[in-house]
Tab-separated table of C-alpha atoms and ligand atoms in Angstrom:
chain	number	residue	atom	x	y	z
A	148	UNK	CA	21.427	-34.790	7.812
A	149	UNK	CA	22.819	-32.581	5.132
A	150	UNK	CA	26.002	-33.038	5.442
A	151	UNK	CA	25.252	-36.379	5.493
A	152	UNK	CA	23.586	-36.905	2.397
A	153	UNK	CA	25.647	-34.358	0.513
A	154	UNK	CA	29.024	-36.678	1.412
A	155	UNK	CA	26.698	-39.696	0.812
A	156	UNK	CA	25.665	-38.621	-2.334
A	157	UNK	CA	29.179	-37.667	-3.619
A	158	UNK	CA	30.425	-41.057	-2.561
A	159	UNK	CA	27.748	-43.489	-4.436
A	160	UNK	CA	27.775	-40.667	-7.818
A	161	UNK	CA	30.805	-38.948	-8.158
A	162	UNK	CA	29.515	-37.143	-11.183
A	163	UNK	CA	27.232	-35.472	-8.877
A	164	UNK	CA	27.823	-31.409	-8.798
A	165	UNK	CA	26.994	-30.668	-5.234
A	166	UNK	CA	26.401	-27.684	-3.336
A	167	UNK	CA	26.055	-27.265	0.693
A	168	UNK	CA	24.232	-24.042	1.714
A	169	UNK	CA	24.299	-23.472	5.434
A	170	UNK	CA	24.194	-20.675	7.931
A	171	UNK	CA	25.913	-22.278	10.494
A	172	UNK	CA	23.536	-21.696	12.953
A	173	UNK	CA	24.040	-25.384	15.154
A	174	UNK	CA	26.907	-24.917	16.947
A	175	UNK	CA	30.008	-27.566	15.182
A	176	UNK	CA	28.439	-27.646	11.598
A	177	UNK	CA	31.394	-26.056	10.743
A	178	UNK	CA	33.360	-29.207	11.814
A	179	UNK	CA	31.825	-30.611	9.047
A	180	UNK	CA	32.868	-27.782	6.513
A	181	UNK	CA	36.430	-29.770	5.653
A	182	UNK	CA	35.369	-33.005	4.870
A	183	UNK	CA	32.685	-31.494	2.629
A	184	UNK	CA	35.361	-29.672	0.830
A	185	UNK	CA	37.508	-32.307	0.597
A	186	UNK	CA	34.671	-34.441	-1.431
A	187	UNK	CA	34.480	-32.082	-3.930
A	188	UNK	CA	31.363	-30.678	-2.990
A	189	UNK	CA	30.980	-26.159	-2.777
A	190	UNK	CA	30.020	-25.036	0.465
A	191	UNK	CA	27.831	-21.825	0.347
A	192	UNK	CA	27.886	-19.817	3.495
A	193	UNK	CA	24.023	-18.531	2.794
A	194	UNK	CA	20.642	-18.326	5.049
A	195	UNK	CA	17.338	-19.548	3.590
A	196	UNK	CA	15.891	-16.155	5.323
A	197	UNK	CA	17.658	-14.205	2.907
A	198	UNK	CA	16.637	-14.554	-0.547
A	199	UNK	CA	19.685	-13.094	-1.811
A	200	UNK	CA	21.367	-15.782	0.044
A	201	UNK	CA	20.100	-18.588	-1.874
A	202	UNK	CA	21.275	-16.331	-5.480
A	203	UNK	CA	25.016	-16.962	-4.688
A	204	UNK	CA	24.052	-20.145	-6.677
A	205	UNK	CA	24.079	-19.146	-9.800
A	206	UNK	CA	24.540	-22.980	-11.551
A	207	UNK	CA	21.092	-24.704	-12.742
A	208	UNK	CA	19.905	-27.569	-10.006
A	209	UNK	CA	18.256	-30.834	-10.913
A	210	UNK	CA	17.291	-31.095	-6.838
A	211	UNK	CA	16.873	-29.057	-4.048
A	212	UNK	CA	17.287	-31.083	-0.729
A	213	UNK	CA	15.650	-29.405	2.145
A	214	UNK	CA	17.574	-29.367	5.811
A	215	UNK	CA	18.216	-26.179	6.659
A	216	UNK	CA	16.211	-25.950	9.918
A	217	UNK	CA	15.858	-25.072	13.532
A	218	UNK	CA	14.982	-28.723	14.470
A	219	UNK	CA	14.199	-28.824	18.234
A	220	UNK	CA	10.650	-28.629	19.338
A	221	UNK	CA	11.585	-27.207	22.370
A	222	UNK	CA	13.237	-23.985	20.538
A	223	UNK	CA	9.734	-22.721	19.598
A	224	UNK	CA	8.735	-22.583	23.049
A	225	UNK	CA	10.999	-19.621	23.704
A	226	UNK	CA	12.878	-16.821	23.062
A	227	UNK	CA	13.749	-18.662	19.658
A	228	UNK	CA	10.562	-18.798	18.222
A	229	UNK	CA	10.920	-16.314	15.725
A	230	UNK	CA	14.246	-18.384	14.761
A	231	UNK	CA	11.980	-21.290	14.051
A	232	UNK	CA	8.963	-19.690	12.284
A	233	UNK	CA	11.548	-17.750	10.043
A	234	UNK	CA	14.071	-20.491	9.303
A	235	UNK	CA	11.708	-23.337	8.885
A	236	UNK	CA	8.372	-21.942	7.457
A	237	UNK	CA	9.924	-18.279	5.618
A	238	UNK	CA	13.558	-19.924	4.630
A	239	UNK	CA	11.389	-22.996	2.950
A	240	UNK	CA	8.973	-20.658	1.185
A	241	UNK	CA	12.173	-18.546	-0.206
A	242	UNK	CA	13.456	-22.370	-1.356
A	243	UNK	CA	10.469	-23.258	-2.856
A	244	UNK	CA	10.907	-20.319	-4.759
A	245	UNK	CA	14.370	-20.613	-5.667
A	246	UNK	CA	13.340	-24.375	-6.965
A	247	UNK	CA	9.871	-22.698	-9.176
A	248	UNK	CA	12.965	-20.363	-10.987
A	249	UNK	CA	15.433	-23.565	-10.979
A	250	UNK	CA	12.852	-25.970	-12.307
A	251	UNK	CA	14.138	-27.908	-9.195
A	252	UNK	CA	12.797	-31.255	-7.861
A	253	UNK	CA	11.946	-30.517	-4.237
A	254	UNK	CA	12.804	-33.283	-1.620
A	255	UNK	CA	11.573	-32.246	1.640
A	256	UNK	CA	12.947	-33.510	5.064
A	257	UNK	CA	9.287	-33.113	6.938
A	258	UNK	CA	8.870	-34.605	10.738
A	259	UNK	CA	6.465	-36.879	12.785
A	260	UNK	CA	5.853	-33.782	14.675
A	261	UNK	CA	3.528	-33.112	12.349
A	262	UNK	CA	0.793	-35.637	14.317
A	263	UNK	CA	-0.453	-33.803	17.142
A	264	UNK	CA	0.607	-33.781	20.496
A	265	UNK	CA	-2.674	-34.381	22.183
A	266	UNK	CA	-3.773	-37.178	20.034
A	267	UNK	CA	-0.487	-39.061	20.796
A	268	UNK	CA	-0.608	-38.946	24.740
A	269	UNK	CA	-4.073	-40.704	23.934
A	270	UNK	CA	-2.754	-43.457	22.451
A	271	UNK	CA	-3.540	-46.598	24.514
A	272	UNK	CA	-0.488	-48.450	25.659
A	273	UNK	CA	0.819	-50.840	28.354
A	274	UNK	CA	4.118	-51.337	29.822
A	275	UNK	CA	7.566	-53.849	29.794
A	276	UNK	CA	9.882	-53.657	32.030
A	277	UNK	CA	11.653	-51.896	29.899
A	278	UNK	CA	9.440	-49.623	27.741
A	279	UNK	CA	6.326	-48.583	26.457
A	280	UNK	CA	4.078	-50.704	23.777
A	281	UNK	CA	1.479	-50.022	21.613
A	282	UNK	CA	-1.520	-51.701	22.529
A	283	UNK	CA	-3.784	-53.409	19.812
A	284	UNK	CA	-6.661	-52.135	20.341
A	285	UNK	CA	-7.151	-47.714	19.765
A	286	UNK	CA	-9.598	-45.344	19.381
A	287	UNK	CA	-7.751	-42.722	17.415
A	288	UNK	CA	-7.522	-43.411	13.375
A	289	UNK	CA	-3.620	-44.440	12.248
A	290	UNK	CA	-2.436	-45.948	15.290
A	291	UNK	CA	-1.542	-49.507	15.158
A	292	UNK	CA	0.754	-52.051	17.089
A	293	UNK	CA	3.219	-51.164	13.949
A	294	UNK	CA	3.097	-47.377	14.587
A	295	UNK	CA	1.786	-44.360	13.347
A	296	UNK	CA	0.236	-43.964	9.629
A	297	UNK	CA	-0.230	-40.847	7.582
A	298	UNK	CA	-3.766	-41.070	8.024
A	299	UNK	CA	-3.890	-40.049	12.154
A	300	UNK	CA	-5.726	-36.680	12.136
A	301	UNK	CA	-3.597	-33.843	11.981
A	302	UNK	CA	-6.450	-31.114	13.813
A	303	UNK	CA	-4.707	-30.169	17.214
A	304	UNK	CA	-1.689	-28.519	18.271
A	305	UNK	CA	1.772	-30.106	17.699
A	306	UNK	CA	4.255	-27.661	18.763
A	307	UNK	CA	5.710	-24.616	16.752
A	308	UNK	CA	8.105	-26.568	15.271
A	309	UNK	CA	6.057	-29.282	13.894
A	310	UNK	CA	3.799	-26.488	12.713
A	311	UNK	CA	6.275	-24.830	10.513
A	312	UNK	CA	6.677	-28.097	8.907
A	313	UNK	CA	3.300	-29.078	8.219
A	314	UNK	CA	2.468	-25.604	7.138
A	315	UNK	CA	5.477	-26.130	5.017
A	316	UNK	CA	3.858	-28.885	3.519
A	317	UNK	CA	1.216	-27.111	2.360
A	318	UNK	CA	2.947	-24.297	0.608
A	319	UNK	CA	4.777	-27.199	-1.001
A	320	UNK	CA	1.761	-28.399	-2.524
A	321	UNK	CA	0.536	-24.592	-3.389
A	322	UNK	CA	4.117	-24.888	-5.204
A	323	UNK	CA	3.261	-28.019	-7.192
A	324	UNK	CA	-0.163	-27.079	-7.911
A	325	UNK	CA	0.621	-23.004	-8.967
A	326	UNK	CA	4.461	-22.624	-9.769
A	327	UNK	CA	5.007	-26.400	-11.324
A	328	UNK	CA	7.484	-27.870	-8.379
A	329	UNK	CA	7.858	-31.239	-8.273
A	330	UNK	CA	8.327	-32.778	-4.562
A	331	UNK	CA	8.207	-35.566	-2.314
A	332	UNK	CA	7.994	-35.387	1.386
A	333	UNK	CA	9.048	-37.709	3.927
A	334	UNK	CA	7.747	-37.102	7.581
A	335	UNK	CA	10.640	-38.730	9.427
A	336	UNK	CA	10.702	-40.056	12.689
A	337	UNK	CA	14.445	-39.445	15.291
A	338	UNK	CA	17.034	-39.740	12.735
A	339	UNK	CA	20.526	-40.348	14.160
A	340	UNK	CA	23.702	-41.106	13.026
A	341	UNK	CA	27.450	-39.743	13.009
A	342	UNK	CA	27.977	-35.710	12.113
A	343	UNK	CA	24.784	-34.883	14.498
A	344	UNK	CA	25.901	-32.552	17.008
A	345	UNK	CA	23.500	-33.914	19.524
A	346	UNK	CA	22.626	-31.552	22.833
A	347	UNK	CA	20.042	-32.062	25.070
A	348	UNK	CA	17.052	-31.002	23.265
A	349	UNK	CA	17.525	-32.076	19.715
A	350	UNK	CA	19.757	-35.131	19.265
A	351	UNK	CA	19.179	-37.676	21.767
A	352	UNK	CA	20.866	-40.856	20.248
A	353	UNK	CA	24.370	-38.831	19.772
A	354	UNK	CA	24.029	-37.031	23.204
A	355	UNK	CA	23.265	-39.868	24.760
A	356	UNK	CA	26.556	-42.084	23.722
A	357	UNK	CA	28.699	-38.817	24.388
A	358	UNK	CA	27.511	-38.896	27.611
A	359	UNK	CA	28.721	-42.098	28.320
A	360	UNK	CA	31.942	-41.919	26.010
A	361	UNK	CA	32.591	-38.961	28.104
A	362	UNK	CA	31.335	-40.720	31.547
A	363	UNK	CA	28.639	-38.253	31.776
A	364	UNK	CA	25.306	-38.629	33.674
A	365	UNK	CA	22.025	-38.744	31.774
A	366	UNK	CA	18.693	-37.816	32.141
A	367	UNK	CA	14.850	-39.744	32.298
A	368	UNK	CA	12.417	-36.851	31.744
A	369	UNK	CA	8.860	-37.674	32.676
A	370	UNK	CA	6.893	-40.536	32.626
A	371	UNK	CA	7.781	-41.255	35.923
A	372	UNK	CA	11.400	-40.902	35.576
A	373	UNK	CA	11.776	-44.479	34.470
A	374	UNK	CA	12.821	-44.083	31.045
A	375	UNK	CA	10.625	-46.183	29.379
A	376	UNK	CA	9.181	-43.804	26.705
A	377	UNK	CA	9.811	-45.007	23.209
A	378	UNK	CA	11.291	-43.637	19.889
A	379	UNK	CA	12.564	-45.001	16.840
A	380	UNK	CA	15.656	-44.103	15.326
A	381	UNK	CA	16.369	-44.225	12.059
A	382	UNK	CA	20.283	-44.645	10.412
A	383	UNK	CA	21.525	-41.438	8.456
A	384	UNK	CA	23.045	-44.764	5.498
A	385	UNK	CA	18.813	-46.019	5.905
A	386	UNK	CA	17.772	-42.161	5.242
A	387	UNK	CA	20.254	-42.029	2.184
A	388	UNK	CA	19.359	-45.152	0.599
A	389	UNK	CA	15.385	-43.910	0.564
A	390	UNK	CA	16.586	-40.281	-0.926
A	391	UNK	CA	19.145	-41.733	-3.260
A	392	UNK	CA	16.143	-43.972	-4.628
A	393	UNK	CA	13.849	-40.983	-4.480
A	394	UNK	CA	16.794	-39.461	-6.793
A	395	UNK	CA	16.873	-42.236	-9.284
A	396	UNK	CA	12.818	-43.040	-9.132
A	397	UNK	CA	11.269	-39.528	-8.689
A	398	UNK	CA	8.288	-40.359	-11.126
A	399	UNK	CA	7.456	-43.408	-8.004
A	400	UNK	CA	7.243	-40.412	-5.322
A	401	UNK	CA	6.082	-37.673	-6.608
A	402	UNK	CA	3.859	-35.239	-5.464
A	403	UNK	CA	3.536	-38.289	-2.347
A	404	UNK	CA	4.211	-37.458	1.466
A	405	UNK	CA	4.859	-40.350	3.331
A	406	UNK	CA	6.276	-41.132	6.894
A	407	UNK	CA	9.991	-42.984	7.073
A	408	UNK	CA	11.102	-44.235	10.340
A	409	UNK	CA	12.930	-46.935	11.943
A	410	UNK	CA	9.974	-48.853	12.733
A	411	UNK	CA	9.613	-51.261	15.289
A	412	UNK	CA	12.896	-52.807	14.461
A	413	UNK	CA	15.157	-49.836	15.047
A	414	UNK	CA	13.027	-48.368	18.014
A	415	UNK	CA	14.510	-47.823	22.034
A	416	UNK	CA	13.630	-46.590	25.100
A	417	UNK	CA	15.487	-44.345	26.748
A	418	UNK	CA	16.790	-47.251	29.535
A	419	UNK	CA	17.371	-49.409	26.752
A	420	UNK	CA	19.492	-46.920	25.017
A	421	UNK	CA	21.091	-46.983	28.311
A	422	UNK	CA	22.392	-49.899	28.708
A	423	UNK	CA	23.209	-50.213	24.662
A	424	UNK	CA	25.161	-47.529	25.373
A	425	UNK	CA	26.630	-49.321	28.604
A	426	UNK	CA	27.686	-51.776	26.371
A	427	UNK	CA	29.130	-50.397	22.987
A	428	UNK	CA	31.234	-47.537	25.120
A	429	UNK	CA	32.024	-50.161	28.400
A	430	UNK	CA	30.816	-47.383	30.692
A	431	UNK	CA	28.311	-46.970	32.982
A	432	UNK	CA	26.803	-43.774	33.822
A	433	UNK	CA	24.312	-42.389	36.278
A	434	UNK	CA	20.633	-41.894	35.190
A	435	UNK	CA	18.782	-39.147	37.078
A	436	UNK	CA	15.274	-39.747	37.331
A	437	UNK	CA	13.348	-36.601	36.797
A	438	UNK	CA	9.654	-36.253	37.234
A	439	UNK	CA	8.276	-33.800	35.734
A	440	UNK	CA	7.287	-33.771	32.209
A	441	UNK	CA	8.881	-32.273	29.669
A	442	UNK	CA	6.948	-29.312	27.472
A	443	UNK	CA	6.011	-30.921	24.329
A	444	UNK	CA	7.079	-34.460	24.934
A	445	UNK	CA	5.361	-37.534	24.102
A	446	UNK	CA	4.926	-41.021	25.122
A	447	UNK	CA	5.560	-43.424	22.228
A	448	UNK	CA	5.936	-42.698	18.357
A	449	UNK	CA	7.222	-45.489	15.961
A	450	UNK	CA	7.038	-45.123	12.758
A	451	UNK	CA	4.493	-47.064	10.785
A	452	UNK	CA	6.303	-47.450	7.487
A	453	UNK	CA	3.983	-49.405	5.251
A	454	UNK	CA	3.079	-46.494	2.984
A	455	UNK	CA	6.354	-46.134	1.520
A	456	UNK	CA	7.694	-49.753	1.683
A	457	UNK	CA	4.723	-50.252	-0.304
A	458	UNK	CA	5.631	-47.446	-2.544
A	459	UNK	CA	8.909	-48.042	-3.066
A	460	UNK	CA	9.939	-51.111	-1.607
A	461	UNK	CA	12.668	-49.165	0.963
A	462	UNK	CA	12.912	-50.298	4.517
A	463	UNK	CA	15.682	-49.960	7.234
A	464	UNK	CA	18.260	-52.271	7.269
A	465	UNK	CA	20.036	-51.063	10.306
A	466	UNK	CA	18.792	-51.409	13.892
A	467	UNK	CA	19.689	-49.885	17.149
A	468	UNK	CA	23.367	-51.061	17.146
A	469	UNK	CA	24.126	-50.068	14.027
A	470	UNK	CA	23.169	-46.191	15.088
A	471	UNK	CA	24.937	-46.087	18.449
A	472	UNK	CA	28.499	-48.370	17.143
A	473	UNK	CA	28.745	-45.508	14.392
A	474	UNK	CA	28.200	-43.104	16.347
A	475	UNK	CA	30.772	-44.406	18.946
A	476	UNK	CA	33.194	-44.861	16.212
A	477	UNK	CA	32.797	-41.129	14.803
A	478	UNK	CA	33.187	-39.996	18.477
A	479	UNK	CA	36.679	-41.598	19.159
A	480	UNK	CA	38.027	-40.741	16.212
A	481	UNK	CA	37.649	-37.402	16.582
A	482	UNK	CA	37.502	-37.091	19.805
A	483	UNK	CA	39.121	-34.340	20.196
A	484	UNK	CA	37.586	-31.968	18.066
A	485	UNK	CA	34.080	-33.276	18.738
A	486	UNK	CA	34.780	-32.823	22.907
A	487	UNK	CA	34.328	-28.672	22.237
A	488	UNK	CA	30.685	-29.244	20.908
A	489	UNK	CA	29.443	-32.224	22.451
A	490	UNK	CA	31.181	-32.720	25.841
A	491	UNK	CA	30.147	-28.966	26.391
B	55	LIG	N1	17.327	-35.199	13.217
B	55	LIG	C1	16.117	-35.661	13.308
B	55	LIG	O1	15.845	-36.522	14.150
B	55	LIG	C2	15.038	-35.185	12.367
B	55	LIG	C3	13.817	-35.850	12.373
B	55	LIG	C4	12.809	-35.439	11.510
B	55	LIG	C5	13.041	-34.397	10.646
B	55	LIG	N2	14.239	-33.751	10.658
B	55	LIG	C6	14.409	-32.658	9.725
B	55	LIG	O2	15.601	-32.888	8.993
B	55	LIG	C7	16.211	-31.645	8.668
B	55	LIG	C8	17.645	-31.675	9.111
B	55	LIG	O3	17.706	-31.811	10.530
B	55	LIG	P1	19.065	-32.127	11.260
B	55	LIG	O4	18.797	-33.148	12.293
B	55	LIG	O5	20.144	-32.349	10.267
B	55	LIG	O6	19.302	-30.747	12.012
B	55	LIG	P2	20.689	-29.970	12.232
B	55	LIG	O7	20.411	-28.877	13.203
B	55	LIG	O8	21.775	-30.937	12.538
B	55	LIG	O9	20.964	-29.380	10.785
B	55	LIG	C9	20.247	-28.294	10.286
B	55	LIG	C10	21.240	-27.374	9.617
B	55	LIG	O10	20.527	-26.229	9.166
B	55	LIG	C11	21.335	-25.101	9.400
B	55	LIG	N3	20.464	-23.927	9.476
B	55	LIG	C12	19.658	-23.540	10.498
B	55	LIG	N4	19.027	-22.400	10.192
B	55	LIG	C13	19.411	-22.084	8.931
B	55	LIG	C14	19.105	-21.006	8.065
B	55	LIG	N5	18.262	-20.035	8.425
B	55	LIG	N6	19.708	-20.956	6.858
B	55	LIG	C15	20.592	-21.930	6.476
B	55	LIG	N7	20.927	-22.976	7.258
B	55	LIG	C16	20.330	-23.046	8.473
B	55	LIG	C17	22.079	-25.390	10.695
B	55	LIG	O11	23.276	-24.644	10.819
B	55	LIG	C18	22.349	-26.882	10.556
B	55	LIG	O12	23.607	-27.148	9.983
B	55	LIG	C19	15.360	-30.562	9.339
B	55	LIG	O13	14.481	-30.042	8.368
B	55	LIG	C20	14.585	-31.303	10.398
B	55	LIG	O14	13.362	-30.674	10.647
B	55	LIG	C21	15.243	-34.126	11.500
C-alpha cells in the first residue's frame, strides 16, 4: 500500500516532497525500491521499532502515512508474534511520536480485523451457489445486508494482529487528545492491487492470479472446502483517491475513524475469484478442497461503507475486474522479476 500511495501521490502532485521509510521486512519490497527512486521520491531504509530510525528524517512533514506493518493475522499466532506486537503496536507508538515533534497529520491504515472474530462467525447468513450472503435479519448490532458498520461491538477477541491495530487506535486518540496529533483512521477491508507481494497468508487477490498466471493449484480453506466464503476487495487507485481527498479535506476527517471497503460491489468468493481468474489469465487451475478451518478465519465481511460516503462523498469505482486485470497486467510485465517472490 505504501508504495502505492507514495508513487500515487507523486504522480497526481508532483510538488509533493516524499519520503518512503521501510525495513524491508516482506520479502520483494525491495522490487519496489527503483521505481520509487525513479519518481523522485527518498527511500529511507529505517524500522518504526527503532526510534532512531525514524530521526534519519530530518525535513519537517505535513503527513505521516502509516503502513509499516506485519499485516497477516496468521503471523501473530506464532513464532512471529513479537514481530507483530512490536512492529504494529510499538513502531506506531514511536510514529505517533515522531508526528507530536513533526506537528504531523496522522493518516492511519487501520483493519476490519478490528471487529471480533466471534461476533462475525455469528452473523446469520444463507448460501448461493456460489457464495455466502448476508441475511436481513441479525441479532448482533452493525450487521446489515450492506456489511459491517463501525458500530458492531468491538468486546471479544480478534486476533493479535487486529489487536495491535485497535489498540493502536487508541493511543492515536491519547495522541490527539494529550500531544495535539491530528488523525484520521480508516479500518479497511482486503485491499489488493499491483506491487502486493501476495503469499498465502496475507494477499489473497495477488496470490491467487499468480497462481493461475503461473498454472498453479489453489486452495479452499474451511467452510466445507467449497470456497464460498466472502471478502471484499478494495482497488489500491479506490484507496488513493479516499487518502488523496483525506489530504486535500483533512478538516472533513478529522479526529473520525471510519471503515473503507469495496462494498458489496467489489466483493468475491473465493470460487468466484476462481473462475475470474480462469478468465482474465485463460488458465485453469486445480482447487483443493480442504476441510478444516483455518485459525482465525471468518465467514463473510463486506464492508459497510455508508459512514464515510456520507462523510466525504468517496466510494469505489472499481470492481472485481478492475483488481485482478491490473494485477494480471503488473504480473506479465514483470514477470520475470516478480516469479522469485511470488511463484516461490
Ligand atoms: N493489504 C490489506 O488487505 C490490508 C487491509 C487492511 C489494512 N491493511 C493495513 O495497511 C497497511 C499496509 O499493508 P500492506 O498490505 O501494504 O502490507 P505489506 O506487508 O505489503 O507492506 C507493509 C510494509 O511494511 C514494512 N515493514 C514491516 N515491518 C516494518 C518495520 N518494523 N519497520 C518499517 N517497515 C516495516 C514491510 O517491509 C512492508 O513493505 C498495514 O498497516 C496493514 O495493517 C492492509
Amino acid at each position: 500500500m505504501g508504495s502505492n500511495l507514495c508513487l500515487l501521490l507523486k504522480e497526481k502532485n508532483p510538488d509533493y516532497k516524499i519520503i518512503a521509510l521501510d525495513n524491508l521486512k516482506r520479502r520483494g519490497s525491495e522490487l519496489n525500491i527503483p521505481s520509487l527512486k525513479n519518481a523522485g521520491i527518498e527511500f529511507v531504509h529505517g524500522d518504526i521499532r527503532q526510534k532512531g530510525d525514524l530521526d534519519l528524517i530530518e525535513q519537517p512533514l505535513d503527513f505521516i502515512i502509516d503502513a509499516a506493518a506485519e499485516p497477516s493475522v496468521l503471523a501473530g499466532m506464532g513464532p512471529t508474534l513479537n514481530y507483530v506486537l512490536d512492529t504494529n503496536l510499538g513502531g506506531t507508538i514511536n510514529t505517533l511520536e515522531f508526528a507530536a515533534r513533526k506537528k504531523a497529520k496522522f493518516i492511519f491504515l487501520s483493519t476490519s480485523r478490528v471487529y471480533p472474530i466471534e461476533y462475525l462467525e455469528q452473523l446469520k447468513y444463507h448460501e448461493s451457489d456460489t457464495r455466502f450472503i448476508i441475511d436481513a435479519a441479525q441479532e448482533i448490532p452493525g450487521i446489515s445486508p450492506a456489511g459491517i458498520a463501525e458500530n458492531f461491538p468491538l468486546d471479544k477477541a480478534r486476533s493479535v494482529y487486529g489487536t495491535t491495530k485497535l489498540a493502536s487506535e487508541l493511543m492515536i486518540e491519547e495522541f490527539r487528545a494529550f500531544f495535539g496529533v491530528d488523525y484520521v483512521i480508516n479500518r479497511c477491508g482486503v485491499i489488493a492491487g499491483p506491487y502486493q507481494m501476495g503469499k498465502v497468508d496475507q494477499g489473497v487477490v495477488t496470490l491467487w492470479v499468480s497462481r493461475h498466471f503461473w498454472k498453479k493449484p489453489v486452495s479452499y480453506f474451511g467452510y466445507g472446502g467449497t470456497g464460498k466464503q466472502v471478502r471484499d476487495v478494495l482497488h489500491i487507485l479506490d484507496l488513493f483517491d479516499l487518502i488523496d481527498y483525506e489530504m486535500t479535506n483533512f478538516d472533513v476527517v478529522s479526529g473520525k475513524t471510519m471503515n473503507a471497503g469495496g462494498g458489496i460491489p467489489s466483493s468475491t468468493s473465493l470460487c468466484e475469484l476462481t473462475e475470474l481468474c480462469r478468465l482474465i489469465t485463460g488458465n485453469t487451475v486445480e482447487a483443493i478442497p480442504v476441510l478444516q478451518n483455518r485459525q482465525g478465519d471468518i465467514p463473510l465481511y463486506i464492508t459497510d461503507n455508508s459512514r464515510i460516503t456520507t462523510t466525504t462523498g468517496w466510494m469505489p469505482k472499481r470492481n472485481m475486474t478492475n483488481v485482478i486485470q491490473d494485477i494480471f497486467e503488473w504480473i506479465r510485465t514483470n514477470e520475470k522479476q516478480l516469479k522469485q517472490i511470488l511463484d516461490a
